[in-house]
């Protein structure tokens, strides 16, 4: 007995093949691009600041704020204030993301996190301006050399972090790593400036 065959029109039409999806190394490069670009821009900022610090002729004076005995005292106290505000940022971030067991963040914790970061940046601007314009990047003394390198590194990481914040679907490690690097650089800046000043000249304005 002959089995009836379905009419050709009844056969399901083959779906047109879509555009080929990148696979293997190409897909990895494509997925890495969103967070590699901020890293690259941050690196360029660090290099640009370092080059300017070396090429610019130091003026010896850039900015002075009332209430301080000198530029070094101003830098030391502003750096200390910046470090304290960044610590507030870290603690508030841990609370927001539930990383501290038994602590539930209040509704205002997000605002505290954002505004402490903004205040920390504003405090750091006079420091950076004075260092770059009045002193430049100096490599003669080990402490000053480390301080200069950490300063350019800190702002490069800061730029990379700010550019990464609006991006979606970033790997979970990107922002914590950038924040940790910025905090580590700031601690190094405090040790090579504020701590040195306070232990050398005393805690004075």
mmCIF file with all atom_site columns, C-alpha atoms in Angstrom:
data_model
loop_
_atom_site.group_PDB
_atom_site.id
_atom_site.type_symbol
_atom_site.label_atom_id
_atom_site.label_alt_id
_atom_site.label_comp_id
_atom_site.label_asym_id
_atom_site.label_entity_id
_atom_site.label_seq_id
_atom_site.pdbx_PDB_ins_code
_atom_site.Cartn_x
_atom_site.Cartn_y
_atom_site.Cartn_z
_atom_site.occupancy
_atom_site.B_iso_or_equiv
_atom_site.pdbx_formal_charge
_atom_site.auth_seq_id
_atom_site.auth_comp_id
_atom_site.auth_asym_id
_atom_site.auth_atom_id
_atom_site.pdbx_PDB_model_num
ATOM 1   C CA . UNK A 1 1   ? 0.000  0.000  0.000  1.00 0.00 ? 1   UNK A CA 1
ATOM 2   C CA . UNK A 1 2   ? 1.291  3.409  -0.897 1.00 0.00 ? 2   UNK A CA 1
ATOM 3   C CA . UNK A 1 3   ? 1.572  5.870  1.960  1.00 0.00 ? 3   UNK A CA 1
ATOM 4   C CA . UNK A 1 4   ? 0.348  9.292  0.863  1.00 0.00 ? 4   UNK A CA 1
ATOM 5   C CA . UNK A 1 5   ? 3.040  11.921 0.977  1.00 0.00 ? 5   UNK A CA 1
ATOM 6   C CA . UNK A 1 6   ? 2.228  15.417 2.304  1.00 0.00 ? 6   UNK A CA 1
ATOM 7   C CA . UNK A 1 7   ? 1.812  18.131 -0.267 1.00 0.00 ? 7   UNK A CA 1
ATOM 8   C CA . UNK A 1 8   ? 4.994  20.220 -0.678 1.00 0.00 ? 8   UNK A CA 1
ATOM 9   C CA . UNK A 1 9   ? 3.111  23.294 0.450  1.00 0.00 ? 9   UNK A CA 1
ATOM 10  C CA . UNK A 1 10  ? 2.430  21.575 3.759  1.00 0.00 ? 10  UNK A CA 1
ATOM 11  C CA . UNK A 1 11  ? 6.116  21.229 4.506  1.00 0.00 ? 11  UNK A CA 1
ATOM 12  C CA . UNK A 1 12  ? 7.279  23.754 7.143  1.00 0.00 ? 12  UNK A CA 1
ATOM 13  C CA . UNK A 1 13  ? 9.279  26.476 5.544  1.00 0.00 ? 13  UNK A CA 1
ATOM 14  C CA . UNK A 1 14  ? 12.839 26.734 6.675  1.00 0.00 ? 14  UNK A CA 1
ATOM 15  C CA . UNK A 1 15  ? 13.479 29.860 8.707  1.00 0.00 ? 15  UNK A CA 1
ATOM 16  C CA . UNK A 1 16  ? 16.008 32.154 7.119  1.00 0.00 ? 16  UNK A CA 1
ATOM 17  C CA . UNK A 1 17  ? 19.316 31.962 8.823  1.00 0.00 ? 17  UNK A CA 1
ATOM 18  C CA . UNK A 1 18  ? 19.974 34.971 11.038 1.00 0.00 ? 18  UNK A CA 1
ATOM 19  C CA . UNK A 1 19  ? 23.235 36.855 11.168 1.00 0.00 ? 19  UNK A CA 1
ATOM 20  C CA . UNK A 1 20  ? 26.089 34.798 12.471 1.00 0.00 ? 20  UNK A CA 1
ATOM 21  C CA . UNK A 1 21  ? 26.718 35.407 16.150 1.00 0.00 ? 21  UNK A CA 1
ATOM 22  C CA . UNK A 1 22  ? 30.285 35.997 17.239 1.00 0.00 ? 22  UNK A CA 1
ATOM 23  C CA . UNK A 1 23  ? 31.773 33.058 19.038 1.00 0.00 ? 23  UNK A CA 1
ATOM 24  C CA . UNK A 1 24  ? 34.973 32.185 20.768 1.00 0.00 ? 24  UNK A CA 1
ATOM 25  C CA . UNK A 1 25  ? 37.628 34.907 21.145 1.00 0.00 ? 25  UNK A CA 1
ATOM 26  C CA . UNK A 1 26  ? 35.583 37.419 19.103 1.00 0.00 ? 26  UNK A CA 1
ATOM 27  C CA . UNK A 1 27  ? 32.646 37.146 21.512 1.00 0.00 ? 27  UNK A CA 1
ATOM 28  C CA . UNK A 1 28  ? 34.982 37.526 24.479 1.00 0.00 ? 28  UNK A CA 1
ATOM 29  C CA . UNK A 1 29  ? 36.469 40.693 22.983 1.00 0.00 ? 29  UNK A CA 1
ATOM 30  C CA . UNK A 1 30  ? 33.014 42.089 22.273 1.00 0.00 ? 30  UNK A CA 1
ATOM 31  C CA . UNK A 1 31  ? 31.805 41.435 25.816 1.00 0.00 ? 31  UNK A CA 1
ATOM 32  C CA . UNK A 1 32  ? 34.980 42.890 27.316 1.00 0.00 ? 32  UNK A CA 1
ATOM 33  C CA . UNK A 1 33  ? 34.771 46.157 25.368 1.00 0.00 ? 33  UNK A CA 1
ATOM 34  C CA . UNK A 1 34  ? 32.250 47.938 27.662 1.00 0.00 ? 34  UNK A CA 1
ATOM 35  C CA . UNK A 1 35  ? 34.597 47.865 30.639 1.00 0.00 ? 35  UNK A CA 1
ATOM 36  C CA . UNK A 1 36  ? 37.928 47.967 28.810 1.00 0.00 ? 36  UNK A CA 1
ATOM 37  C CA . UNK A 1 37  ? 37.163 51.403 27.342 1.00 0.00 ? 37  UNK A CA 1
ATOM 38  C CA . UNK A 1 38  ? 36.855 53.117 30.787 1.00 0.00 ? 38  UNK A CA 1
ATOM 39  C CA . UNK A 1 39  ? 40.073 51.364 31.859 1.00 0.00 ? 39  UNK A CA 1
ATOM 40  C CA . UNK A 1 40  ? 41.842 52.681 28.770 1.00 0.00 ? 40  UNK A CA 1
ATOM 41  C CA . UNK A 1 41  ? 40.588 56.239 29.257 1.00 0.00 ? 41  UNK A CA 1
ATOM 42  C CA . UNK A 1 42  ? 41.602 56.118 32.928 1.00 0.00 ? 42  UNK A CA 1
ATOM 43  C CA . UNK A 1 43  ? 45.089 54.973 31.939 1.00 0.00 ? 43  UNK A CA 1
ATOM 44  C CA . UNK A 1 44  ? 45.369 57.845 29.466 1.00 0.00 ? 44  UNK A CA 1
ATOM 45  C CA . UNK A 1 45  ? 44.322 60.316 32.175 1.00 0.00 ? 45  UNK A CA 1
ATOM 46  C CA . UNK A 1 46  ? 47.029 58.971 34.495 1.00 0.00 ? 46  UNK A CA 1
ATOM 47  C CA . UNK A 1 47  ? 49.666 59.260 31.794 1.00 0.00 ? 47  UNK A CA 1
ATOM 48  C CA . UNK A 1 48  ? 48.546 62.769 30.820 1.00 0.00 ? 48  UNK A CA 1
ATOM 49  C CA . UNK A 1 49  ? 48.724 63.991 34.418 1.00 0.00 ? 49  UNK A CA 1
ATOM 50  C CA . UNK A 1 50  ? 52.163 62.444 34.866 1.00 0.00 ? 50  UNK A CA 1
ATOM 51  C CA . UNK A 1 51  ? 53.472 64.001 31.657 1.00 0.00 ? 51  UNK A CA 1
ATOM 52  C CA . UNK A 1 52  ? 52.092 67.410 32.616 1.00 0.00 ? 52  UNK A CA 1
ATOM 53  C CA . UNK A 1 53  ? 53.570 67.130 36.106 1.00 0.00 ? 53  UNK A CA 1
ATOM 54  C CA . UNK A 1 54  ? 56.996 66.453 34.657 1.00 0.00 ? 54  UNK A CA 1
ATOM 55  C CA . UNK A 1 55  ? 56.865 68.950 31.772 1.00 0.00 ? 55  UNK A CA 1
ATOM 56  C CA . UNK A 1 56  ? 55.328 71.844 33.691 1.00 0.00 ? 56  UNK A CA 1
ATOM 57  C CA . UNK A 1 57  ? 57.716 74.180 35.476 1.00 0.00 ? 57  UNK A CA 1
ATOM 58  C CA . UNK A 1 58  ? 56.691 74.250 39.172 1.00 0.00 ? 58  UNK A CA 1
ATOM 59  C CA . UNK A 1 59  ? 55.574 77.677 40.358 1.00 0.00 ? 59  UNK A CA 1
ATOM 60  C CA . UNK A 1 60  ? 56.030 76.990 44.084 1.00 0.00 ? 60  UNK A CA 1
ATOM 61  C CA . UNK A 1 61  ? 52.567 78.321 44.860 1.00 0.00 ? 61  UNK A CA 1
ATOM 62  C CA . UNK A 1 62  ? 49.115 77.557 43.456 1.00 0.00 ? 62  UNK A CA 1
ATOM 63  C CA . UNK A 1 63  ? 46.297 77.871 45.943 1.00 0.00 ? 63  UNK A CA 1
ATOM 64  C CA . UNK A 1 64  ? 45.938 78.783 49.598 1.00 0.00 ? 64  UNK A CA 1
ATOM 65  C CA . UNK A 1 65  ? 42.905 78.342 51.820 1.00 0.00 ? 65  UNK A CA 1
ATOM 66  C CA . UNK A 1 66  ? 42.237 80.530 54.836 1.00 0.00 ? 66  UNK A CA 1
ATOM 67  C CA . UNK A 1 67  ? 42.882 78.919 58.197 1.00 0.00 ? 67  UNK A CA 1
ATOM 68  C CA . UNK A 1 68  ? 45.984 76.939 57.249 1.00 0.00 ? 68  UNK A CA 1
ATOM 69  C CA . UNK A 1 69  ? 49.549 77.891 58.062 1.00 0.00 ? 69  UNK A CA 1
ATOM 70  C CA . UNK A 1 70  ? 50.831 76.766 54.679 1.00 0.00 ? 70  UNK A CA 1
ATOM 71  C CA . UNK A 1 71  ? 50.240 74.677 51.596 1.00 0.00 ? 71  UNK A CA 1
ATOM 72  C CA . UNK A 1 72  ? 51.572 71.472 53.158 1.00 0.00 ? 72  UNK A CA 1
ATOM 73  C CA . UNK A 1 73  ? 49.234 71.800 56.132 1.00 0.00 ? 73  UNK A CA 1
ATOM 74  C CA . UNK A 1 74  ? 46.336 72.470 53.782 1.00 0.00 ? 74  UNK A CA 1
ATOM 75  C CA . UNK A 1 75  ? 47.172 69.408 51.696 1.00 0.00 ? 75  UNK A CA 1
ATOM 76  C CA . UNK A 1 76  ? 47.539 67.209 54.760 1.00 0.00 ? 76  UNK A CA 1
ATOM 77  C CA . UNK A 1 77  ? 44.189 68.135 56.272 1.00 0.00 ? 77  UNK A CA 1
ATOM 78  C CA . UNK A 1 78  ? 42.287 68.034 53.006 1.00 0.00 ? 78  UNK A CA 1
ATOM 79  C CA . UNK A 1 79  ? 43.773 64.636 52.221 1.00 0.00 ? 79  UNK A CA 1
ATOM 80  C CA . UNK A 1 80  ? 42.720 63.422 55.658 1.00 0.00 ? 80  UNK A CA 1
ATOM 81  C CA . UNK A 1 81  ? 39.187 64.703 55.068 1.00 0.00 ? 81  UNK A CA 1
ATOM 82  C CA . UNK A 1 82  ? 39.092 63.040 51.650 1.00 0.00 ? 82  UNK A CA 1
ATOM 83  C CA . UNK A 1 83  ? 40.198 59.722 53.143 1.00 0.00 ? 83  UNK A CA 1
ATOM 84  C CA . UNK A 1 84  ? 37.532 59.888 55.862 1.00 0.00 ? 84  UNK A CA 1
ATOM 85  C CA . UNK A 1 85  ? 34.821 60.589 53.284 1.00 0.00 ? 85  UNK A CA 1
ATOM 86  C CA . UNK A 1 86  ? 35.982 57.683 51.136 1.00 0.00 ? 86  UNK A CA 1
ATOM 87  C CA . UNK A 1 87  ? 35.786 55.416 54.192 1.00 0.00 ? 87  UNK A CA 1
ATOM 88  C CA . UNK A 1 88  ? 32.178 56.597 54.587 1.00 0.00 ? 88  UNK A CA 1
ATOM 89  C CA . UNK A 1 89  ? 31.635 55.659 50.941 1.00 0.00 ? 89  UNK A CA 1
ATOM 90  C CA . UNK A 1 90  ? 33.027 52.173 51.449 1.00 0.00 ? 90  UNK A CA 1
ATOM 91  C CA . UNK A 1 91  ? 30.975 51.487 54.578 1.00 0.00 ? 91  UNK A CA 1
ATOM 92  C CA . UNK A 1 92  ? 27.784 52.831 52.985 1.00 0.00 ? 92  UNK A CA 1
ATOM 93  C CA . UNK A 1 93  ? 28.385 50.687 49.894 1.00 0.00 ? 93  UNK A CA 1
ATOM 94  C CA . UNK A 1 94  ? 28.805 47.582 52.057 1.00 0.00 ? 94  UNK A CA 1
ATOM 95  C CA . UNK A 1 95  ? 25.537 48.396 53.822 1.00 0.00 ? 95  UNK A CA 1
ATOM 96  C CA . UNK A 1 96  ? 23.682 49.059 50.546 1.00 0.00 ? 96  UNK A CA 1
ATOM 97  C CA . UNK A 1 97  ? 24.722 45.736 49.051 1.00 0.00 ? 97  UNK A CA 1
ATOM 98  C CA . UNK A 1 98  ? 24.062 43.747 52.218 1.00 0.00 ? 98  UNK A CA 1
ATOM 99  C CA . UNK A 1 99  ? 27.691 42.837 52.842 1.00 0.00 ? 99  UNK A CA 1
ATOM 100 C CA . UNK A 1 100 ? 27.509 43.554 56.591 1.00 0.00 ? 100 UNK A CA 1
ATOM 101 C CA . UNK A 1 101 ? 25.553 40.772 58.314 1.00 0.00 ? 101 UNK A CA 1
ATOM 102 C CA . UNK A 1 102 ? 22.666 41.943 60.458 1.00 0.00 ? 102 UNK A CA 1
ATOM 103 C CA . UNK A 1 103 ? 22.786 45.526 59.195 1.00 0.00 ? 103 UNK A CA 1
ATOM 104 C CA . UNK A 1 104 ? 19.877 46.780 57.120 1.00 0.00 ? 104 UNK A CA 1
ATOM 105 C CA . UNK A 1 105 ? 20.518 50.030 55.348 1.00 0.00 ? 105 UNK A CA 1
ATOM 106 C CA . UNK A 1 106 ? 18.174 52.971 55.971 1.00 0.00 ? 106 UNK A CA 1
ATOM 107 C CA . UNK A 1 107 ? 16.502 54.761 53.071 1.00 0.00 ? 107 UNK A CA 1
ATOM 108 C CA . UNK A 1 108 ? 19.051 57.584 53.121 1.00 0.00 ? 108 UNK A CA 1
ATOM 109 C CA . UNK A 1 109 ? 22.129 55.352 52.790 1.00 0.00 ? 109 UNK A CA 1
ATOM 110 C CA . UNK A 1 110 ? 22.213 55.779 49.001 1.00 0.00 ? 110 UNK A CA 1
ATOM 111 C CA . UNK A 1 111 ? 22.246 59.556 49.310 1.00 0.00 ? 111 UNK A CA 1
ATOM 112 C CA . UNK A 1 112 ? 25.006 59.380 51.898 1.00 0.00 ? 112 UNK A CA 1
ATOM 113 C CA . UNK A 1 113 ? 27.042 57.210 49.548 1.00 0.00 ? 113 UNK A CA 1
ATOM 114 C CA . UNK A 1 114 ? 26.647 59.567 46.596 1.00 0.00 ? 114 UNK A CA 1
ATOM 115 C CA . UNK A 1 115 ? 27.207 62.831 48.468 1.00 0.00 ? 115 UNK A CA 1
ATOM 116 C CA . UNK A 1 116 ? 30.210 61.553 50.422 1.00 0.00 ? 116 UNK A CA 1
ATOM 117 C CA . UNK A 1 117 ? 31.808 60.650 47.092 1.00 0.00 ? 117 UNK A CA 1
ATOM 118 C CA . UNK A 1 118 ? 31.074 64.074 45.628 1.00 0.00 ? 118 UNK A CA 1
ATOM 119 C CA . UNK A 1 119 ? 32.435 65.833 48.721 1.00 0.00 ? 119 UNK A CA 1
ATOM 120 C CA . UNK A 1 120 ? 35.572 63.674 48.643 1.00 0.00 ? 120 UNK A CA 1
ATOM 121 C CA . UNK A 1 121 ? 36.209 64.637 45.022 1.00 0.00 ? 121 UNK A CA 1
ATOM 122 C CA . UNK A 1 122 ? 35.704 68.354 45.733 1.00 0.00 ? 122 UNK A CA 1
ATOM 123 C CA . UNK A 1 123 ? 38.137 68.198 48.649 1.00 0.00 ? 123 UNK A CA 1
ATOM 124 C CA . UNK A 1 124 ? 40.727 66.518 46.456 1.00 0.00 ? 124 UNK A CA 1
ATOM 125 C CA . UNK A 1 125 ? 40.638 69.161 43.698 1.00 0.00 ? 125 UNK A CA 1
ATOM 126 C CA . UNK A 1 126 ? 42.693 71.853 45.551 1.00 0.00 ? 126 UNK A CA 1
ATOM 127 C CA . UNK A 1 127 ? 45.201 69.170 46.524 1.00 0.00 ? 127 UNK A CA 1
ATOM 128 C CA . UNK A 1 128 ? 45.656 67.939 42.960 1.00 0.00 ? 128 UNK A CA 1
ATOM 129 C CA . UNK A 1 129 ? 45.829 71.458 41.550 1.00 0.00 ? 129 UNK A CA 1
ATOM 130 C CA . UNK A 1 130 ? 48.496 72.519 44.030 1.00 0.00 ? 130 UNK A CA 1
ATOM 131 C CA . UNK A 1 131 ? 50.534 69.344 43.504 1.00 0.00 ? 131 UNK A CA 1
ATOM 132 C CA . UNK A 1 132 ? 50.502 69.581 39.715 1.00 0.00 ? 132 UNK A CA 1
ATOM 133 C CA . UNK A 1 133 ? 50.800 73.337 39.289 1.00 0.00 ? 133 UNK A CA 1
ATOM 134 C CA . UNK A 1 134 ? 52.997 74.354 42.219 1.00 0.00 ? 134 UNK A CA 1
ATOM 135 C CA . UNK A 1 135 ? 55.138 71.252 42.742 1.00 0.00 ? 135 UNK A CA 1
ATOM 136 C CA . UNK A 1 136 ? 54.904 69.031 39.664 1.00 0.00 ? 136 UNK A CA 1
ATOM 137 C CA . UNK A 1 137 ? 55.798 65.361 39.559 1.00 0.00 ? 137 UNK A CA 1
ATOM 138 C CA . UNK A 1 138 ? 59.088 64.892 41.414 1.00 0.00 ? 138 UNK A CA 1
ATOM 139 C CA . UNK A 1 139 ? 61.101 61.677 41.417 1.00 0.00 ? 139 UNK A CA 1
ATOM 140 C CA . UNK A 1 140 ? 64.200 62.751 43.383 1.00 0.00 ? 140 UNK A CA 1
ATOM 141 C CA . UNK A 1 141 ? 63.021 61.627 46.837 1.00 0.00 ? 141 UNK A CA 1
ATOM 142 C CA . UNK A 1 142 ? 61.453 58.142 47.205 1.00 0.00 ? 142 UNK A CA 1
ATOM 143 C CA . UNK A 1 143 ? 58.544 59.385 49.332 1.00 0.00 ? 143 UNK A CA 1
ATOM 144 C CA . UNK A 1 144 ? 57.736 62.201 46.916 1.00 0.00 ? 144 UNK A CA 1
ATOM 145 C CA . UNK A 1 145 ? 58.130 59.914 43.903 1.00 0.00 ? 145 UNK A CA 1
ATOM 146 C CA . UNK A 1 146 ? 55.666 57.390 45.354 1.00 0.00 ? 146 UNK A CA 1
ATOM 147 C CA . UNK A 1 147 ? 53.300 60.233 46.207 1.00 0.00 ? 147 UNK A CA 1
ATOM 148 C CA . UNK A 1 148 ? 53.463 61.605 42.654 1.00 0.00 ? 148 UNK A CA 1
ATOM 149 C CA . UNK A 1 149 ? 52.837 58.210 41.058 1.00 0.00 ? 149 UNK A CA 1
ATOM 150 C CA . UNK A 1 150 ? 49.953 57.416 43.399 1.00 0.00 ? 150 UNK A CA 1
ATOM 151 C CA . UNK A 1 151 ? 48.364 60.800 42.683 1.00 0.00 ? 151 UNK A CA 1
ATOM 152 C CA . UNK A 1 152 ? 48.263 60.259 38.920 1.00 0.00 ? 152 UNK A CA 1
ATOM 153 C CA . UNK A 1 153 ? 47.130 56.659 39.435 1.00 0.00 ? 153 UNK A CA 1
ATOM 154 C CA . UNK A 1 154 ? 44.304 57.701 41.774 1.00 0.00 ? 154 UNK A CA 1
ATOM 155 C CA . UNK A 1 155 ? 42.748 60.106 39.277 1.00 0.00 ? 155 UNK A CA 1
ATOM 156 C CA . UNK A 1 156 ? 43.069 57.581 36.470 1.00 0.00 ? 156 UNK A CA 1
ATOM 157 C CA . UNK A 1 157 ? 41.208 54.978 38.523 1.00 0.00 ? 157 UNK A CA 1
ATOM 158 C CA . UNK A 1 158 ? 38.645 57.576 39.583 1.00 0.00 ? 158 UNK A CA 1
ATOM 159 C CA . UNK A 1 159 ? 37.893 58.453 35.947 1.00 0.00 ? 159 UNK A CA 1
ATOM 160 C CA . UNK A 1 160 ? 37.605 54.754 35.033 1.00 0.00 ? 160 UNK A CA 1
ATOM 161 C CA . UNK A 1 161 ? 35.174 54.196 37.912 1.00 0.00 ? 161 UNK A CA 1
ATOM 162 C CA . UNK A 1 162 ? 32.991 57.167 37.010 1.00 0.00 ? 162 UNK A CA 1
ATOM 163 C CA . UNK A 1 163 ? 32.828 56.065 33.372 1.00 0.00 ? 163 UNK A CA 1
ATOM 164 C CA . UNK A 1 164 ? 31.950 52.509 34.406 1.00 0.00 ? 164 UNK A CA 1
ATOM 165 C CA . UNK A 1 165 ? 29.086 53.470 36.726 1.00 0.00 ? 165 UNK A CA 1
ATOM 166 C CA . UNK A 1 166 ? 26.457 54.186 34.014 1.00 0.00 ? 166 UNK A CA 1
ATOM 167 C CA . UNK A 1 167 ? 27.276 51.012 32.056 1.00 0.00 ? 167 UNK A CA 1
ATOM 168 C CA . UNK A 1 168 ? 24.994 48.009 32.389 1.00 0.00 ? 168 UNK A CA 1
ATOM 169 C CA . UNK A 1 169 ? 25.834 44.311 32.348 1.00 0.00 ? 169 UNK A CA 1
ATOM 170 C CA . UNK A 1 170 ? 29.340 44.870 33.640 1.00 0.00 ? 170 UNK A CA 1
ATOM 171 C CA . UNK A 1 171 ? 31.006 41.959 35.401 1.00 0.00 ? 171 UNK A CA 1
ATOM 172 C CA . UNK A 1 172 ? 30.372 42.117 39.124 1.00 0.00 ? 172 UNK A CA 1
ATOM 173 C CA . UNK A 1 173 ? 34.050 42.571 39.931 1.00 0.00 ? 173 UNK A CA 1
ATOM 174 C CA . UNK A 1 174 ? 34.609 45.791 37.921 1.00 0.00 ? 174 UNK A CA 1
ATOM 175 C CA . UNK A 1 175 ? 33.290 48.440 40.330 1.00 0.00 ? 175 UNK A CA 1
ATOM 176 C CA . UNK A 1 176 ? 34.607 46.754 43.527 1.00 0.00 ? 176 UNK A CA 1
ATOM 177 C CA . UNK A 1 177 ? 38.069 46.422 41.975 1.00 0.00 ? 177 UNK A CA 1
ATOM 178 C CA . UNK A 1 178 ? 38.126 50.043 40.801 1.00 0.00 ? 178 UNK A CA 1
ATOM 179 C CA . UNK A 1 179 ? 36.849 51.248 44.171 1.00 0.00 ? 179 UNK A CA 1
ATOM 180 C CA . UNK A 1 180 ? 39.430 49.144 45.985 1.00 0.00 ? 180 UNK A CA 1
ATOM 181 C CA . UNK A 1 181 ? 42.248 50.475 43.817 1.00 0.00 ? 181 UNK A CA 1
ATOM 182 C CA . UNK A 1 182 ? 41.121 54.066 44.383 1.00 0.00 ? 182 UNK A CA 1
ATOM 183 C CA . UNK A 1 183 ? 40.958 53.513 48.137 1.00 0.00 ? 183 UNK A CA 1
ATOM 184 C CA . UNK A 1 184 ? 44.385 51.834 48.212 1.00 0.00 ? 184 UNK A CA 1
ATOM 185 C CA . UNK A 1 185 ? 45.910 54.704 46.235 1.00 0.00 ? 185 UNK A CA 1
ATOM 186 C CA . UNK A 1 186 ? 44.303 57.248 48.569 1.00 0.00 ? 186 UNK A CA 1
ATOM 187 C CA . UNK A 1 187 ? 45.661 55.478 51.653 1.00 0.00 ? 187 UNK A CA 1
ATOM 188 C CA . UNK A 1 188 ? 49.113 55.582 50.048 1.00 0.00 ? 188 UNK A CA 1
ATOM 189 C CA . UNK A 1 189 ? 48.695 59.282 49.319 1.00 0.00 ? 189 UNK A CA 1
ATOM 190 C CA . UNK A 1 190 ? 47.708 59.933 52.930 1.00 0.00 ? 190 UNK A CA 1
ATOM 191 C CA . UNK A 1 191 ? 50.690 57.986 54.272 1.00 0.00 ? 191 UNK A CA 1
ATOM 192 C CA . UNK A 1 192 ? 53.171 59.795 52.009 1.00 0.00 ? 192 UNK A CA 1
ATOM 193 C CA . UNK A 1 193 ? 51.771 63.261 52.733 1.00 0.00 ? 193 UNK A CA 1
ATOM 194 C CA . UNK A 1 194 ? 49.478 63.721 55.748 1.00 0.00 ? 194 UNK A CA 1
ATOM 195 C CA . UNK A 1 195 ? 51.024 61.046 57.951 1.00 0.00 ? 195 UNK A CA 1
ATOM 196 C CA . UNK A 1 196 ? 54.519 62.247 57.097 1.00 0.00 ? 196 UNK A CA 1
ATOM 197 C CA . UNK A 1 197 ? 53.569 65.868 57.813 1.00 0.00 ? 197 UNK A CA 1
ATOM 198 C CA . UNK A 1 198 ? 51.824 65.122 61.132 1.00 0.00 ? 198 UNK A CA 1
ATOM 199 C CA . UNK A 1 199 ? 54.667 62.939 62.383 1.00 0.00 ? 199 UNK A CA 1
ATOM 200 C CA . UNK A 1 200 ? 57.321 65.428 61.247 1.00 0.00 ? 200 UNK A CA 1
ATOM 201 C CA . UNK A 1 201 ? 55.791 68.789 62.204 1.00 0.00 ? 201 UNK A CA 1
ATOM 202 C CA . UNK A 1 202 ? 53.041 67.752 64.590 1.00 0.00 ? 202 UNK A CA 1
ATOM 203 C CA . UNK A 1 203 ? 49.283 67.911 64.267 1.00 0.00 ? 203 UNK A CA 1
ATOM 204 C CA . UNK A 1 204 ? 48.891 71.559 63.447 1.00 0.00 ? 204 UNK A CA 1
ATOM 205 C CA . UNK A 1 205 ? 46.993 73.756 61.065 1.00 0.00 ? 205 UNK A CA 1
#
